[in-house]
mmCIF file of C-alpha atoms in Angstrom:
data_model
loop_
_atom_site.group_PDB
_atom_site.id
_atom_site.type_symbol
_atom_site.label_atom_id
_atom_site.label_comp_id
_atom_site.label_asym_id
_atom_site.label_seq_id
_atom_site.Cartn_x
_atom_site.Cartn_y
_atom_site.Cartn_z
ATOM 1 C CA ASN X 4 -31.645 44.391 62.629
ATOM 2 C CA ALA X 5 -32.431 41.072 62.462
ATOM 3 C CA GLY X 6 -33.790 40.494 65.311
ATOM 4 C CA VAL X 7 -33.500 36.868 67.027
ATOM 5 C CA THR X 8 -31.379 34.443 64.501
ATOM 6 C CA GLN X 9 -30.961 30.587 64.962
ATOM 7 C CA THR X 10 -28.583 28.304 63.697
ATOM 8 C CA PRO X 11 -28.711 25.798 62.176
ATOM 9 C CA LYS X 12 -32.222 25.650 60.552
ATOM 10 C CA PHE X 13 -32.388 21.596 60.390
ATOM 11 C CA GLN X 14 -30.323 19.160 61.975
ATOM 12 C CA VAL X 15 -30.471 15.320 61.986
ATOM 13 C CA LEU X 16 -28.634 13.471 64.641
ATOM 14 C CA LYS X 17 -28.013 9.822 65.783
ATOM 15 C CA THR X 18 -28.981 8.455 69.073
ATOM 16 C CA GLY X 19 -26.291 9.595 71.380
ATOM 17 C CA GLN X 20 -24.848 12.166 69.114
ATOM 18 C CA SER X 21 -24.246 16.035 70.749
ATOM 19 C CA MET X 22 -25.048 19.097 69.262
ATOM 20 C CA THR X 23 -25.570 22.924 70.066
ATOM 21 C CA LEU X 24 -28.140 24.997 68.985
ATOM 22 C CA GLN X 25 -26.716 28.496 68.586
ATOM 23 C CA CYS X 26 -29.157 31.938 69.309
ATOM 24 C CA ALA X 27 -28.265 35.510 69.135
ATOM 25 C CA GLN X 28 -30.541 38.670 69.479
ATOM 26 C CA ASP X 29 -29.309 42.451 68.429
ATOM 27 C CA MET X 30 -32.196 44.055 70.223
ATOM 28 C CA ASN X 31 -30.243 44.547 73.229
ATOM 29 C CA HIS X 32 -32.706 42.267 75.582
ATOM 30 C CA ASN X 33 -31.663 41.401 78.731
ATOM 31 C CA SER X 34 -33.835 37.862 78.880
ATOM 32 C CA MET X 35 -33.584 34.688 76.676
ATOM 33 C CA TYR X 36 -35.599 31.739 76.296
ATOM 34 C CA TRP X 37 -35.148 28.551 74.735
ATOM 35 C CA TYR X 38 -38.825 26.569 73.805
ATOM 36 C CA ARG X 39 -39.535 23.429 72.158
ATOM 37 C CA GLN X 40 -42.226 23.043 69.867
ATOM 38 C CA ASP X 41 -44.195 19.498 69.542
ATOM 39 C CA PRO X 42 -47.237 18.491 67.077
ATOM 40 C CA GLY X 43 -50.459 19.138 69.071
ATOM 41 C CA MET X 44 -49.018 20.752 71.958
ATOM 42 C CA GLY X 45 -48.102 24.459 73.101
ATOM 43 C CA LEU X 46 -44.387 25.724 73.275
ATOM 44 C CA ARG X 47 -42.613 24.355 76.179
ATOM 45 C CA LEU X 48 -40.280 26.214 78.018
ATOM 46 C CA ILE X 49 -36.935 24.478 78.307
ATOM 47 C CA TYR X 50 -34.464 27.068 79.725
ATOM 48 C CA TYR X 51 -34.331 30.800 80.238
ATOM 49 C CA SER X 52 -32.005 33.434 81.078
ATOM 50 C CA ALA X 53 -33.320 36.377 83.238
ATOM 51 C CA SER X 54 -30.023 38.466 82.244
ATOM 52 C CA GLU X 55 -26.383 37.898 81.395
ATOM 53 C CA GLY X 56 -24.669 35.407 83.940
ATOM 54 C CA THR X 57 -27.660 33.758 84.933
ATOM 55 C CA THR X 58 -30.079 30.744 83.692
ATOM 56 C CA ASP X 59 -32.743 28.634 84.926
ATOM 57 C CA LYS X 60 -34.837 25.658 84.525
ATOM 58 C CA GLY X 61 -37.930 26.079 82.635
ATOM 59 C CA GLU X 62 -40.817 23.076 82.531
ATOM 60 C CA VAL X 63 -38.711 20.449 80.622
ATOM 61 C CA PRO X 64 -34.942 20.907 80.995
ATOM 62 C CA ASN X 65 -33.967 17.290 81.536
ATOM 63 C CA GLY X 66 -31.489 16.184 78.621
ATOM 64 C CA TYR X 67 -30.362 19.764 77.913
ATOM 65 C CA ASN X 68 -27.884 22.256 79.223
ATOM 66 C CA VAL X 69 -27.436 26.087 78.125
ATOM 67 C CA SER X 70 -24.909 28.633 78.145
ATOM 68 C CA ARG X 71 -25.718 32.580 78.024
ATOM 69 C CA LEU X 72 -22.187 33.495 76.426
ATOM 70 C CA ASN X 73 -23.070 37.285 76.876
ATOM 71 C CA LYS X 74 -25.675 39.388 76.462
ATOM 72 C CA ARG X 75 -26.501 38.574 72.669
ATOM 73 C CA GLU X 76 -25.954 34.845 72.558
ATOM 74 C CA PHE X 77 -27.838 32.067 74.317
ATOM 75 C CA SER X 78 -26.781 28.538 73.397
ATOM 76 C CA LEU X 79 -28.612 24.831 73.806
ATOM 77 C CA ARG X 80 -26.785 21.883 74.196
ATOM 78 C CA LEU X 81 -28.003 18.359 73.734
ATOM 79 C CA GLU X 82 -25.222 16.087 75.373
ATOM 80 C CA SER X 83 -26.442 12.708 73.997
ATOM 81 C CA ALA X 84 -29.627 13.241 71.654
ATOM 82 C CA ALA X 85 -32.816 10.889 72.163
ATOM 83 C CA PRO X 86 -35.854 10.327 69.809
ATOM 84 C CA SER X 87 -37.655 11.949 72.296
ATOM 85 C CA GLN X 88 -35.766 14.923 71.510
ATOM 86 C CA THR X 89 -36.791 15.325 67.799
ATOM 87 C CA SER X 90 -38.705 18.450 67.751
ATOM 88 C CA VAL X 91 -38.750 22.336 66.510
ATOM 89 C CA TYR X 92 -36.531 24.631 69.131
ATOM 90 C CA PHE X 93 -37.154 28.139 69.249
ATOM 91 C CA CYS X 94 -35.116 30.729 70.706
ATOM 92 C CA ALA X 95 -36.881 33.922 72.151
ATOM 93 C CA SER X 96 -35.808 36.991 73.797
ATOM 94 C CA SER X 97 -37.578 40.014 75.806
ATOM 95 C CA GLU X 98 -36.377 43.419 77.044
ATOM 96 C CA TYR X 99 -36.991 42.026 80.995
ATOM 97 C CA LEU X 100 -38.127 38.764 82.377
ATOM 98 C CA GLY X 101 -41.391 38.903 83.986
ATOM 99 C CA SER X 102 -44.997 38.264 82.543
ATOM 100 C CA SER X 103 -46.644 41.915 82.228
ATOM 101 C CA TYR X 104 -46.368 43.263 78.864
ATOM 102 C CA ASN X 105 -43.038 41.708 77.813
ATOM 103 C CA GLU X 106 -43.300 40.719 74.529
ATOM 104 C CA GLN X 107 -41.319 37.676 73.626
ATOM 105 C CA PHE X 108 -39.662 38.302 70.187
ATOM 106 C CA PHE X 109 -39.075 34.528 68.446
ATOM 107 C CA GLY X 110 -36.168 33.327 66.190
ATOM 108 C CA PRO X 111 -37.357 31.172 63.230
ATOM 109 C CA GLY X 112 -36.699 27.958 64.918
ATOM 110 C CA THR X 113 -34.522 25.111 64.470
ATOM 111 C CA ARG X 114 -36.225 21.809 63.386
ATOM 112 C CA LEU X 115 -34.054 18.998 64.927
ATOM 113 C CA THR X 116 -34.685 15.396 64.163
ATOM 114 C CA VAL X 117 -32.868 12.208 66.120
ATOM 115 C CA LEU X 118 -32.922 9.083 64.556
ATOM 116 C CA LYS J 212 -53.231 22.983 87.020
ATOM 117 C CA ASN J 213 -52.669 26.079 84.746
ATOM 118 C CA GLN J 214 -54.100 25.257 81.343
ATOM 119 C CA VAL J 215 -54.695 27.190 77.883
ATOM 120 C CA GLU J 216 -57.207 25.447 75.550
ATOM 121 C CA GLN J 217 -57.945 26.499 72.047
ATOM 122 C CA SER J 218 -60.647 25.652 69.714
ATOM 123 C CA PRO J 219 -60.841 24.317 66.679
ATOM 124 C CA GLN J 220 -57.456 22.735 66.123
ATOM 125 C CA SER J 221 -57.958 23.490 62.658
ATOM 126 C CA LEU J 222 -60.199 25.538 60.326
ATOM 127 C CA ILE J 223 -60.665 26.047 56.697
ATOM 128 C CA ILE J 224 -62.355 29.212 55.250
ATOM 129 C CA LEU J 225 -62.680 30.833 52.120
ATOM 130 C CA GLU J 226 -60.985 34.032 51.204
ATOM 131 C CA GLY J 227 -62.886 37.067 52.030
ATOM 132 C CA LYS J 228 -64.977 35.275 54.936
ATOM 133 C CA ASN J 229 -64.827 36.142 58.536
ATOM 134 C CA CYS J 230 -63.931 33.701 61.380
ATOM 135 C CA THR J 231 -63.554 33.547 64.888
ATOM 136 C CA LEU J 232 -61.021 31.373 66.887
ATOM 137 C CA GLN J 233 -61.324 30.738 70.571
ATOM 138 C CA CYS J 234 -59.159 30.432 73.827
ATOM 139 C CA ASN J 235 -60.158 29.442 76.883
ATOM 140 C CA TYR J 236 -57.979 29.362 80.009
ATOM 141 C CA THR J 237 -57.646 28.354 83.850
ATOM 142 C CA VAL J 238 -54.622 30.207 84.441
ATOM 143 C CA SER J 239 -54.583 32.307 87.782
ATOM 144 C CA PRO J 240 -53.970 34.543 88.771
ATOM 145 C CA PHE J 241 -54.132 36.369 85.619
ATOM 146 C CA SER J 242 -51.790 39.187 84.177
ATOM 147 C CA ASN J 243 -52.220 39.217 80.392
ATOM 148 C CA LEU J 244 -53.208 37.484 77.321
ATOM 149 C CA ARG J 245 -51.455 37.525 73.811
ATOM 150 C CA TRP J 246 -52.243 36.556 70.769
ATOM 151 C CA TYR J 247 -49.387 35.250 68.304
ATOM 152 C CA LYS J 248 -49.637 34.315 64.560
ATOM 153 C CA GLN J 249 -47.100 31.790 63.206
ATOM 154 C CA ASP J 250 -46.622 31.326 59.723
ATOM 155 C CA THR J 251 -45.152 27.741 58.272
ATOM 156 C CA GLY J 252 -41.717 27.561 59.115
ATOM 157 C CA ARG J 253 -41.316 30.736 61.083
ATOM 158 C CA GLY J 254 -41.160 31.744 64.826
ATOM 159 C CA PRO J 255 -44.604 33.147 66.282
ATOM 160 C CA VAL J 256 -45.351 37.092 66.189
ATOM 161 C CA SER J 257 -47.538 39.188 68.381
ATOM 162 C CA LEU J 258 -50.818 40.233 67.501
ATOM 163 C CA THR J 259 -52.405 41.687 70.232
ATOM 164 C CA ILE J 260 -51.725 41.665 74.345
ATOM 165 C CA MET J 261 -54.777 42.446 76.679
ATOM 166 C CA THR J 262 -55.101 42.801 80.561
ATOM 167 C CA PHE J 263 -57.535 41.969 82.891
ATOM 168 C CA SER J 264 -59.443 45.502 82.252
ATOM 169 C CA GLU J 265 -59.514 45.589 78.265
ATOM 170 C CA ASN J 266 -62.530 43.821 76.534
ATOM 171 C CA THR J 267 -61.105 44.271 72.905
ATOM 172 C CA LYS J 268 -58.050 44.928 71.297
ATOM 173 C CA SER J 269 -57.583 45.516 67.281
ATOM 174 C CA ASN J 270 -54.760 45.248 65.286
ATOM 175 C CA GLY J 271 -55.963 45.671 61.511
ATOM 176 C CA ARG J 272 -58.379 43.095 60.538
ATOM 177 C CA TYR J 273 -57.552 40.861 63.882
ATOM 178 C CA THR J 274 -59.842 41.954 66.783
ATOM 179 C CA ALA J 275 -59.360 39.978 70.043
ATOM 180 C CA THR J 276 -61.897 39.951 72.703
ATOM 181 C CA LEU J 277 -61.380 39.221 76.393
ATOM 182 C CA ASP J 278 -63.936 37.859 79.277
ATOM 183 C CA ALA J 279 -61.920 37.663 82.262
ATOM 184 C CA ASP J 280 -64.991 36.527 84.376
ATOM 185 C CA THR J 281 -65.609 33.649 82.118
ATOM 186 C CA LYS J 282 -61.686 33.130 81.335
ATOM 187 C CA GLN J 283 -62.174 33.065 77.640
ATOM 188 C CA SER J 284 -60.604 35.108 74.640
ATOM 189 C CA SER J 285 -61.579 35.137 70.816
ATOM 190 C CA LEU J 286 -59.781 36.114 68.249
ATOM 191 C CA HIS J 287 -61.540 37.541 65.024
ATOM 192 C CA ILE J 288 -60.474 37.764 62.000
ATOM 193 C CA THR J 289 -62.539 39.814 59.200
ATOM 194 C CA ALA J 290 -62.349 39.694 55.363
ATOM 195 C CA SER J 291 -59.431 36.794 55.410
ATOM 196 C CA GLN J 292 -56.704 36.850 52.932
ATOM 197 C CA LEU J 293 -54.632 33.836 51.736
ATOM 198 C CA SER J 294 -51.521 35.320 54.024
ATOM 199 C CA ASP J 295 -53.850 34.992 57.101
ATOM 200 C CA SER J 296 -52.879 30.858 56.744
ATOM 201 C CA ALA J 297 -51.281 30.495 59.792
ATOM 202 C CA SER J 298 -51.363 28.947 63.061
ATOM 203 C CA TYR J 299 -52.977 31.201 65.832
ATOM 204 C CA ILE J 300 -51.431 30.980 69.299
ATOM 205 C CA CYS J 301 -53.090 32.206 72.751
ATOM 206 C CA VAL J 302 -50.745 32.719 75.635
ATOM 207 C CA VAL J 303 -51.705 33.499 78.965
ATOM 208 C CA SER J 304 -49.464 34.847 81.790
ATOM 209 C CA GLU J 305 -49.562 34.599 85.273
ATOM 210 C CA LYS J 306 -49.646 37.589 87.714
ATOM 211 C CA ASP J 307 -47.148 36.149 90.171
ATOM 212 C CA GLY J 308 -44.301 38.635 90.006
ATOM 213 C CA GLY J 309 -41.969 36.141 88.334
ATOM 214 C CA PHE J 310 -42.459 34.356 85.067
ATOM 215 C CA LYS J 311 -44.863 32.026 84.010
ATOM 216 C CA THR J 312 -46.368 31.893 80.909
ATOM 217 C CA ILE J 313 -48.697 29.254 79.150
ATOM 218 C CA PHE J 314 -49.129 28.718 75.623
ATOM 219 C CA GLY J 315 -52.036 27.140 73.792
ATOM 220 C CA ALA J 316 -51.277 24.427 71.290
ATOM 221 C CA GLY J 317 -52.746 26.916 68.622
ATOM 222 C CA THR J 318 -55.300 26.915 65.831
ATOM 223 C CA ARG J 319 -54.150 26.227 62.416
ATOM 224 C CA LEU J 320 -56.317 28.329 59.914
ATOM 225 C CA PHE J 321 -56.247 27.549 56.083
ATOM 226 C CA VAL J 322 -57.455 30.021 53.744
ATOM 227 C CA LYS J 323 -58.589 29.088 50.212
ATOM 228 C CA ALA J 324 -59.049 31.044 47.078
#
């Protein structure tokens, strides 16, 4: 099992360009998440998907869109990249949504730089 | 506002030594607290989870403690190894029937030979 995979690992964009970050999990998990990690700050939730067919905003959703393509895949799209979106992006999955006991399994991250 | 504060921000120790990392939180109502280890260039991996009624949880050389009254947790690493060099992240979840998880900024640990 690969767990949670993310592509690409690194990306450099110019301001205004668009791109999609891909995430897939092979653990048959129902819930998936997108976070960003910035220096000196904890991971912040961008969007999440409780189950296939549903998506909801997290703490910092502005400038992003998501698609839960199927149970395995959850993509994050930047329509018009801005320097403030320079960050490391992590995708995670868990068996179910909820705060009790559900361990989130994280992908290796995508390091994005917006010039 | 629910917060999770970790200290120190960074720590350097010699291989074989012990160390303790701290986590203070204001999250309420409390559901559980996890410690994650994040190696450089990788995603976080869960080390331990503790609920309100648990004071101590061990995972090999890692021992986490929880004082729910004072809202403090610590992660003790015994006989450190070079492979312990990583960031350690404290994560606290709310007990609200929904989904609310707050991540601390982490403590960066460097273990030197």
